[in-house]
Amino acid sequence: MAVELVYETHATTIDNEAGIATGWLPGRLSELGRRQAAELGERRRAGGFAAVYTSDLHRAVETARIAFPDGRPPIHQDVRLRECDYGDLNGAPVPRIAAQRARRIDEPFPGGQSYRQVLAATDLFLHDLAARWNGRRILVIAHSANRWALDCLLTGASMEDLVEAPPAWRPGWHYTLPAGWRPSAR
């Protein structure tokens, strides 16, 4: 049986509004972000999810807790769902990070990680998800680098294309983790 995966990006943060790339810093939701998180809960509450998985970074956890204040479905934090670690550039202006994305696919940010390392962590997460939640529907709340990794692993998209022209935000992406899943790209 397959695992149905619905992915949502964490809600808008104070850093997002200021043009800051938070990276591995915790981040806090803005007033707009708190409203978006509540809307995410309204949109997804009746979705039949067995569980919600979030990054362990504060902005993703805060989004999940606002969306599902009663803890149902159960919320699980997973370090493998963290945003790319920009290392020395955590908290840098977004244009500075964007200018380096293409060369950071395989080469880590100074003191941080590469997008390929995010892809590898997401791959491990998916293998555990498939083993634990076979035949179930799961909601994931994380970051843009994780969505790119899901696109690479589950649809065969190219990381090079994704970092060059990131897809626009929308309220959720749907993926299927088929039975016997093996990643389609690395």
Phi, psi and omega in degrees: 000158183264160170254126175270128184241127173247127183250134174230139174282146175304158182289168184299135180254168173301319178297317178306313182295333180268000181076029181255136175270104189292323182060233182272004173288155187295315183072150178229142178291143173279178176300316176301316180299320178295322176294318179297320180296319177296320178295322177301315178299317178297319182291326189249351187304320182265023186280359179071031182280136176283331182198161172242130174247136177230159164301157176273002177285141191309318185296326178285318178296317179299318178301312181295319182292325176288318181294322184230070188295339180270002179073016176238127357296165181300141181255128179241132175266141181220121181300334181289352179260016178290154171299164174302137177277110180279003176058238180298344183257007172303128181088007179280162176300142181307315181301328179293320177289314182302323180293341183255352188308310185301321182277351181261011176298312180249334179265120182298151168300148180306120181076008184231222183224171177262165175294329177295328176291324175296318178300317180295319178295320179294322177302312178298318177301314182297321178298317178293321179299314181298320181289324185272328191240031180310126177081007184249172179247128186234140174255133177242130176241113184210222193233172184298320181298326178291322178296319177299318179297317177299317178299319179293311186287324188254344179237353180082012178297158180267128177300324179301315179294320183293319180287332179286321182220078182301137177297149179293154177296149172206166182281073173102149176233145181245135179225157173237129174261097186292158175303139181069024185304137170229139182300143181271345181210162178232000000 
